[in-house]
Amino acid sequence: MFLMTVHQGNLAEIKAGRLALQKGRCEVVNRIAHVFIEDHSRIDNDVQSLADKFDVRLPDAPDAQARKQLAELAALSGREFDAAWLRMRAAGVREAIKLGRQQLRHGRSPEVKALAAAAVPVVMRHLKLLNEAERHC
């Protein structure tokens, strides 16, 4: 379940990053979008490798809630888009940190726990970037 949830989260963050590159007006949002795309693509490669190893079938799209948020973002523009993007990404990042920490405490697979251990600091760095960006956008 952890692999599927993380995969869907990665897909959502990558799509949100691409959307920010198209619609974002604040340079900081665009810079963070590049970081999100790169980091979540790398994490997702590791997720997919473990899913293959454990014969876990991964979904091919973000979950319904993420798709709804992406559609809401796509309807916005300018500063309104940037503010909503930062707010939504921060909420997603907080949820990802919580999920990773739960996996570290309660997970049974050493490989999956290692993935969570590697991903949590990356996502915590994302939260720091988002918090700093709110002062600039």
N, C-alpha and C. Protein backbone atom coordinates (compact mmCIF):
# COMPACT_ATOMS: atom_id res chain seq x y z
N MET A 1 0.82 -1.20 0.00
CA MET A 1 0.00 0.00 0.00
C MET A 1 0.87 1.27 0.00
N PHE A 2 1.95 1.23 0.78
CA PHE A 2 2.85 2.39 0.85
C PHE A 2 3.40 2.71 -0.54
N LEU A 3 3.84 1.71 -1.27
CA LEU A 3 4.41 1.94 -2.60
C LEU A 3 3.38 2.57 -3.53
N MET A 4 2.16 2.08 -3.48
CA MET A 4 1.11 2.62 -4.35
C MET A 4 0.81 4.08 -3.99
N THR A 5 0.72 4.36 -2.70
CA THR A 5 0.41 5.72 -2.26
C THR A 5 1.53 6.69 -2.62
N VAL A 6 2.76 6.26 -2.40
CA VAL A 6 3.91 7.12 -2.72
C VAL A 6 3.99 7.34 -4.23
N HIS A 7 3.73 6.30 -5.00
CA HIS A 7 3.77 6.43 -6.46
C HIS A 7 2.73 7.46 -6.93
N GLN A 8 1.52 7.35 -6.41
CA GLN A 8 0.48 8.31 -6.81
C GLN A 8 0.86 9.72 -6.38
N GLY A 9 1.46 9.85 -5.21
CA GLY A 9 1.92 11.17 -4.76
C GLY A 9 3.01 11.72 -5.66
N ASN A 10 3.93 10.86 -6.06
CA ASN A 10 4.99 11.30 -6.97
C ASN A 10 4.40 11.75 -8.31
N LEU A 11 3.46 10.99 -8.83
CA LEU A 11 2.83 11.38 -10.10
C LEU A 11 2.17 12.74 -9.97
N ALA A 12 1.49 12.97 -8.84
CA ALA A 12 0.82 14.25 -8.62
C ALA A 12 1.83 15.39 -8.52
N GLU A 13 2.92 15.17 -7.80
CA GLU A 13 3.93 16.23 -7.64
C GLU A 13 4.62 16.55 -8.97
N ILE A 14 4.86 15.53 -9.76
CA ILE A 14 5.49 15.74 -11.08
C ILE A 14 4.54 16.54 -11.97
N LYS A 15 3.26 16.14 -12.00
CA LYS A 15 2.28 16.88 -12.81
C LYS A 15 2.12 18.31 -12.30
N ALA A 16 2.09 18.49 -10.99
CA ALA A 16 1.96 19.84 -10.42
C ALA A 16 3.18 20.68 -10.78
N GLY A 17 4.35 20.05 -10.76
CA GLY A 17 5.56 20.77 -11.14
C GLY A 17 5.52 21.22 -12.59
N ARG A 18 5.07 20.35 -13.45
CA ARG A 18 4.97 20.71 -14.88
C ARG A 18 3.95 21.83 -15.08
N LEU A 19 2.85 21.75 -14.34
CA LEU A 19 1.83 22.79 -14.42
C LEU A 19 2.41 24.14 -13.96
N ALA A 20 3.20 24.12 -12.90
CA ALA A 20 3.83 25.35 -12.41
C ALA A 20 4.79 25.94 -13.44
N LEU A 21 5.48 25.09 -14.17
CA LEU A 21 6.39 25.59 -15.20
C LEU A 21 5.61 26.29 -16.31
N GLN A 22 4.39 25.83 -16.56
CA GLN A 22 3.55 26.44 -17.59
C GLN A 22 2.86 27.72 -17.10
N LYS A 23 2.35 27.68 -15.86
CA LYS A 23 1.47 28.74 -15.40
C LYS A 23 2.05 29.64 -14.31
N GLY A 24 3.09 29.19 -13.66
CA GLY A 24 3.65 29.97 -12.56
C GLY A 24 4.25 31.28 -13.03
N ARG A 25 4.05 32.32 -12.26
CA ARG A 25 4.62 33.63 -12.60
C ARG A 25 5.77 34.00 -11.68
N CYS A 26 5.77 33.47 -10.49
CA CYS A 26 6.83 33.74 -9.53
C CYS A 26 8.03 32.86 -9.87
N GLU A 27 9.19 33.48 -10.00
CA GLU A 27 10.40 32.73 -10.36
C GLU A 27 10.71 31.63 -9.34
N VAL A 28 10.45 31.91 -8.06
CA VAL A 28 10.72 30.92 -7.01
C VAL A 28 9.84 29.68 -7.21
N VAL A 29 8.58 29.88 -7.60
CA VAL A 29 7.69 28.74 -7.87
C VAL A 29 8.27 27.89 -9.00
N ASN A 30 8.74 28.54 -10.05
CA ASN A 30 9.32 27.80 -11.17
C ASN A 30 10.57 27.03 -10.75
N ARG A 31 11.38 27.64 -9.91
CA ARG A 31 12.60 26.97 -9.44
C ARG A 31 12.24 25.74 -8.60
N ILE A 32 11.28 25.90 -7.70
CA ILE A 32 10.85 24.78 -6.87
C ILE A 32 10.21 23.69 -7.72
N ALA A 33 9.46 24.09 -8.74
CA ALA A 33 8.83 23.11 -9.63
C ALA A 33 9.89 22.21 -10.26
N HIS A 34 11.00 22.79 -10.69
CA HIS A 34 12.08 21.98 -11.27
C HIS A 34 12.61 20.98 -10.24
N VAL A 35 12.80 21.44 -9.01
CA VAL A 35 13.30 20.57 -7.94
C VAL A 35 12.31 19.42 -7.70
N PHE A 36 11.02 19.76 -7.62
CA PHE A 36 10.00 18.73 -7.38
C PHE A 36 10.00 17.69 -8.50
N ILE A 37 10.04 18.14 -9.73
CA ILE A 37 10.02 17.20 -10.86
C ILE A 37 11.23 16.26 -10.79
N GLU A 38 12.39 16.82 -10.56
CA GLU A 38 13.61 16.01 -10.50
C GLU A 38 13.59 15.04 -9.32
N ASP A 39 13.30 15.55 -8.15
CA ASP A 39 13.34 14.70 -6.95
C ASP A 39 12.26 13.62 -6.97
N HIS A 40 11.04 14.00 -7.33
CA HIS A 40 9.96 13.01 -7.32
C HIS A 40 10.13 11.99 -8.45
N SER A 41 10.73 12.38 -9.55
CA SER A 41 11.03 11.40 -10.61
C SER A 41 12.05 10.38 -10.12
N ARG A 42 13.07 10.87 -9.41
CA ARG A 42 14.11 9.97 -8.88
C ARG A 42 13.51 9.03 -7.82
N ILE A 43 12.73 9.58 -6.90
CA ILE A 43 12.10 8.74 -5.88
C ILE A 43 11.18 7.72 -6.53
N ASP A 44 10.45 8.16 -7.55
CA ASP A 44 9.51 7.25 -8.19
C ASP A 44 10.21 6.12 -8.93
N ASN A 45 11.38 6.37 -9.46
CA ASN A 45 12.15 5.28 -10.08
C ASN A 45 12.45 4.20 -9.05
N ASP A 46 12.80 4.63 -7.83
CA ASP A 46 13.07 3.66 -6.76
C ASP A 46 11.78 2.93 -6.35
N VAL A 47 10.68 3.66 -6.29
CA VAL A 47 9.39 3.04 -5.97
C VAL A 47 9.05 1.98 -7.01
N GLN A 48 9.21 2.32 -8.27
CA GLN A 48 8.88 1.37 -9.34
C GLN A 48 9.78 0.14 -9.29
N SER A 49 11.04 0.33 -8.97
CA SER A 49 11.94 -0.82 -8.85
C SER A 49 11.49 -1.77 -7.75
N LEU A 50 11.13 -1.20 -6.59
CA LEU A 50 10.65 -2.05 -5.49
C LEU A 50 9.31 -2.69 -5.84
N ALA A 51 8.45 -1.96 -6.50
CA ALA A 51 7.15 -2.52 -6.89
C ALA A 51 7.36 -3.71 -7.82
N ASP A 52 8.29 -3.59 -8.76
CA ASP A 52 8.60 -4.71 -9.65
C ASP A 52 9.13 -5.90 -8.85
N LYS A 53 10.02 -5.62 -7.91
CA LYS A 53 10.62 -6.68 -7.10
C LYS A 53 9.55 -7.43 -6.30
N PHE A 54 8.59 -6.68 -5.74
CA PHE A 54 7.56 -7.29 -4.90
C PHE A 54 6.28 -7.61 -5.67
N ASP A 55 6.33 -7.45 -6.99
CA ASP A 55 5.18 -7.74 -7.86
C ASP A 55 3.94 -6.94 -7.44
N VAL A 56 4.16 -5.64 -7.20
CA VAL A 56 3.07 -4.72 -6.85
C VAL A 56 2.70 -3.94 -8.11
N ARG A 57 1.44 -3.99 -8.45
CA ARG A 57 0.95 -3.24 -9.62
C ARG A 57 0.64 -1.81 -9.19
N LEU A 58 1.32 -0.86 -9.80
CA LEU A 58 1.16 0.55 -9.45
C LEU A 58 0.11 1.21 -10.33
N PRO A 59 -0.66 2.14 -9.77
CA PRO A 59 -1.63 2.88 -10.58
C PRO A 59 -0.91 3.76 -11.59
N ASP A 60 -1.62 4.15 -12.63
CA ASP A 60 -0.98 4.95 -13.67
C ASP A 60 -1.35 6.43 -13.61
N ALA A 61 -2.01 6.84 -12.52
CA ALA A 61 -2.41 8.24 -12.39
C ALA A 61 -2.48 8.62 -10.91
N PRO A 62 -2.42 9.91 -10.64
CA PRO A 62 -2.63 10.35 -9.25
C PRO A 62 -4.02 9.96 -8.78
N ASP A 63 -4.24 9.96 -7.47
CA ASP A 63 -5.56 9.61 -6.95
C ASP A 63 -6.57 10.71 -7.29
N ALA A 64 -7.85 10.43 -7.01
CA ALA A 64 -8.93 11.35 -7.39
C ALA A 64 -8.78 12.72 -6.74
N GLN A 65 -8.38 12.76 -5.49
CA GLN A 65 -8.21 14.04 -4.80
C GLN A 65 -7.12 14.88 -5.46
N ALA A 66 -6.02 14.25 -5.81
CA ALA A 66 -4.92 14.97 -6.46
C ALA A 66 -5.34 15.45 -7.85
N ARG A 67 -6.08 14.62 -8.57
CA ARG A 67 -6.56 15.04 -9.90
C ARG A 67 -7.47 16.25 -9.78
N LYS A 68 -8.31 16.27 -8.75
CA LYS A 68 -9.20 17.40 -8.52
C LYS A 68 -8.39 18.66 -8.22
N GLN A 69 -7.39 18.54 -7.36
CA GLN A 69 -6.54 19.69 -7.04
C GLN A 69 -5.80 20.20 -8.27
N LEU A 70 -5.29 19.28 -9.08
CA LEU A 70 -4.59 19.68 -10.30
C LEU A 70 -5.52 20.43 -11.24
N ALA A 71 -6.77 19.99 -11.34
CA ALA A 71 -7.75 20.68 -12.18
C ALA A 71 -8.05 22.07 -11.63
N GLU A 72 -8.17 22.18 -10.31
CA GLU A 72 -8.40 23.49 -9.69
C GLU A 72 -7.23 24.42 -9.97
N LEU A 73 -6.01 23.91 -9.86
CA LEU A 73 -4.83 24.72 -10.14
C LEU A 73 -4.80 25.17 -11.60
N ALA A 74 -5.13 24.27 -12.49
CA ALA A 74 -5.08 24.58 -13.92
C ALA A 74 -6.03 25.71 -14.28
N ALA A 75 -7.08 25.89 -13.49
CA ALA A 75 -8.06 26.95 -13.77
C ALA A 75 -7.59 28.32 -13.28
N LEU A 76 -6.51 28.36 -12.50
CA LEU A 76 -6.02 29.61 -11.94
C LEU A 76 -4.90 30.19 -12.80
N SER A 77 -4.57 31.45 -12.53
CA SER A 77 -3.45 32.07 -13.24
C SER A 77 -2.82 33.14 -12.36
N GLY A 78 -1.63 33.57 -12.76
CA GLY A 78 -0.95 34.66 -12.09
C GLY A 78 -0.62 34.37 -10.63
N ARG A 79 -0.70 35.43 -9.82
CA ARG A 79 -0.37 35.32 -8.40
C ARG A 79 -1.31 34.35 -7.69
N GLU A 80 -2.55 34.31 -8.16
CA GLU A 80 -3.53 33.38 -7.57
C GLU A 80 -3.05 31.93 -7.75
N PHE A 81 -2.54 31.63 -8.94
CA PHE A 81 -2.01 30.29 -9.20
C PHE A 81 -0.82 30.01 -8.27
N ASP A 82 0.12 30.93 -8.23
CA ASP A 82 1.33 30.73 -7.42
C ASP A 82 0.98 30.47 -5.96
N ALA A 83 0.09 31.28 -5.40
CA ALA A 83 -0.29 31.12 -3.99
C ALA A 83 -0.97 29.77 -3.75
N ALA A 84 -1.87 29.40 -4.63
CA ALA A 84 -2.57 28.12 -4.48
C ALA A 84 -1.60 26.96 -4.66
N TRP A 85 -0.68 27.07 -5.61
CA TRP A 85 0.29 26.01 -5.86
C TRP A 85 1.14 25.80 -4.61
N LEU A 86 1.64 26.87 -4.04
CA LEU A 86 2.47 26.75 -2.84
C LEU A 86 1.68 26.13 -1.69
N ARG A 87 0.45 26.58 -1.50
CA ARG A 87 -0.38 26.07 -0.41
C ARG A 87 -0.68 24.57 -0.60
N MET A 88 -1.08 24.18 -1.80
CA MET A 88 -1.42 22.78 -2.07
C MET A 88 -0.19 21.88 -1.99
N ARG A 89 0.93 22.35 -2.49
CA ARG A 89 2.14 21.53 -2.42
C ARG A 89 2.58 21.36 -0.97
N ALA A 90 2.48 22.40 -0.17
CA ALA A 90 2.86 22.29 1.24
C ALA A 90 1.99 21.26 1.96
N ALA A 91 0.71 21.26 1.67
CA ALA A 91 -0.19 20.27 2.29
C ALA A 91 0.20 18.86 1.85
N GLY A 92 0.50 18.69 0.58
CA GLY A 92 0.91 17.38 0.07
C GLY A 92 2.23 16.92 0.67
N VAL A 93 3.15 17.84 0.83
CA VAL A 93 4.46 17.51 1.40
C VAL A 93 4.31 17.09 2.86
N ARG A 94 3.48 17.81 3.61
CA ARG A 94 3.26 17.43 5.01
C ARG A 94 2.68 16.02 5.11
N GLU A 95 1.77 15.70 4.21
CA GLU A 95 1.17 14.36 4.20
C GLU A 95 2.22 13.31 3.84
N ALA A 96 3.09 13.62 2.90
CA ALA A 96 4.15 12.68 2.50
C ALA A 96 5.13 12.44 3.65
N ILE A 97 5.46 13.48 4.39
CA ILE A 97 6.35 13.32 5.54
C ILE A 97 5.70 12.41 6.57
N LYS A 98 4.43 12.64 6.84
CA LYS A 98 3.69 11.82 7.80
C LYS A 98 3.67 10.35 7.35
N LEU A 99 3.39 10.13 6.08
CA LEU A 99 3.34 8.77 5.53
C LEU A 99 4.70 8.09 5.65
N GLY A 100 5.76 8.81 5.30
CA GLY A 100 7.11 8.25 5.39
C GLY A 100 7.50 7.89 6.81
N ARG A 101 7.17 8.76 7.73
CA ARG A 101 7.48 8.48 9.14
C ARG A 101 6.69 7.29 9.66
N GLN A 102 5.44 7.16 9.24
CA GLN A 102 4.64 5.99 9.64
C GLN A 102 5.28 4.71 9.11
N GLN A 103 5.76 4.76 7.87
CA GLN A 103 6.41 3.59 7.28
C GLN A 103 7.67 3.24 8.06
N LEU A 104 8.42 4.24 8.46
CA LEU A 104 9.64 3.99 9.22
C LEU A 104 9.34 3.33 10.57
N ARG A 105 8.24 3.72 11.19
CA ARG A 105 7.87 3.15 12.49
C ARG A 105 7.22 1.78 12.38
N HIS A 106 6.38 1.60 11.37
CA HIS A 106 5.53 0.40 11.35
C HIS A 106 5.78 -0.53 10.16
N GLY A 107 6.60 -0.13 9.23
CA GLY A 107 6.85 -0.95 8.05
C GLY A 107 7.56 -2.24 8.38
N ARG A 108 7.33 -3.26 7.56
CA ARG A 108 7.96 -4.56 7.80
C ARG A 108 9.09 -4.88 6.83
N SER A 109 9.03 -4.29 5.65
CA SER A 109 10.04 -4.58 4.64
C SER A 109 11.25 -3.66 4.82
N PRO A 110 12.44 -4.24 5.00
CA PRO A 110 13.64 -3.40 5.13
C PRO A 110 13.88 -2.52 3.89
N GLU A 111 13.57 -3.06 2.71
CA GLU A 111 13.79 -2.29 1.48
C GLU A 111 12.85 -1.10 1.40
N VAL A 112 11.59 -1.30 1.77
CA VAL A 112 10.61 -0.21 1.72
C VAL A 112 10.93 0.82 2.80
N LYS A 113 11.35 0.35 3.96
CA LYS A 113 11.74 1.28 5.02
C LYS A 113 12.96 2.10 4.59
N ALA A 114 13.89 1.48 3.88
CA ALA A 114 15.06 2.21 3.38
C ALA A 114 14.64 3.28 2.37
N LEU A 115 13.66 2.97 1.54
CA LEU A 115 13.13 3.95 0.60
C LEU A 115 12.53 5.13 1.37
N ALA A 116 11.74 4.84 2.38
CA ALA A 116 11.13 5.90 3.19
C ALA A 116 12.21 6.72 3.89
N ALA A 117 13.23 6.07 4.40
CA ALA A 117 14.31 6.77 5.09
C ALA A 117 15.06 7.72 4.15
N ALA A 118 15.19 7.32 2.90
CA ALA A 118 15.86 8.18 1.92
C ALA A 118 14.95 9.30 1.44
N ALA A 119 13.65 9.05 1.37
CA ALA A 119 12.71 10.04 0.82
C ALA A 119 12.33 11.12 1.83
N VAL A 120 12.20 10.78 3.09
CA VAL A 120 11.72 11.75 4.08
C VAL A 120 12.59 13.01 4.12
N PRO A 121 13.92 12.91 4.16
CA PRO A 121 14.71 14.15 4.18
C PRO A 121 14.54 15.00 2.92
N VAL A 122 14.35 14.34 1.78
CA VAL A 122 14.15 15.07 0.52
C VAL A 122 12.85 15.87 0.61
N VAL A 123 11.80 15.22 1.09
CA VAL A 123 10.50 15.87 1.18
C VAL A 123 10.51 16.95 2.27
N MET A 124 11.26 16.74 3.33
CA MET A 124 11.39 17.78 4.35
C MET A 124 12.08 19.02 3.77
N ARG A 125 13.04 18.79 2.91
CA ARG A 125 13.70 19.92 2.23
C ARG A 125 12.70 20.65 1.34
N HIS A 126 11.79 19.91 0.72
CA HIS A 126 10.75 20.54 -0.10
C HIS A 126 9.88 21.47 0.74
N LEU A 127 9.52 21.01 1.94
CA LEU A 127 8.69 21.83 2.82
C LEU A 127 9.42 23.13 3.18
N LYS A 128 10.70 23.03 3.43
CA LYS A 128 11.49 24.22 3.74
C LYS A 128 11.49 25.18 2.55
N LEU A 129 11.67 24.66 1.35
CA LEU A 129 11.65 25.49 0.15
C LEU A 129 10.30 26.19 -0.01
N LEU A 130 9.23 25.45 0.22
CA LEU A 130 7.89 26.02 0.08
C LEU A 130 7.64 27.11 1.11
N ASN A 131 8.06 26.87 2.34
CA ASN A 131 7.89 27.87 3.39
C ASN A 131 8.66 29.15 3.07
N GLU A 132 9.86 29.00 2.56
CA GLU A 132 10.66 30.16 2.19
C GLU A 132 10.05 30.89 1.00
N ALA A 133 9.46 30.16 0.07
CA ALA A 133 8.89 30.76 -1.14
C ALA A 133 7.70 31.65 -0.83
N GLU A 134 6.96 31.34 0.21
CA GLU A 134 5.79 32.15 0.55
C GLU A 134 6.18 33.59 0.84
N ARG A 135 7.40 33.83 1.25
CA ARG A 135 7.85 35.20 1.52
C ARG A 135 8.21 35.95 0.23
N HIS A 136 8.42 35.21 -0.86
CA HIS A 136 8.88 35.83 -2.10
C HIS A 136 7.81 35.93 -3.17
N CYS A 137 6.73 35.23 -3.00
CA CYS A 137 5.70 35.22 -4.07
C CYS A 137 4.42 35.89 -3.61
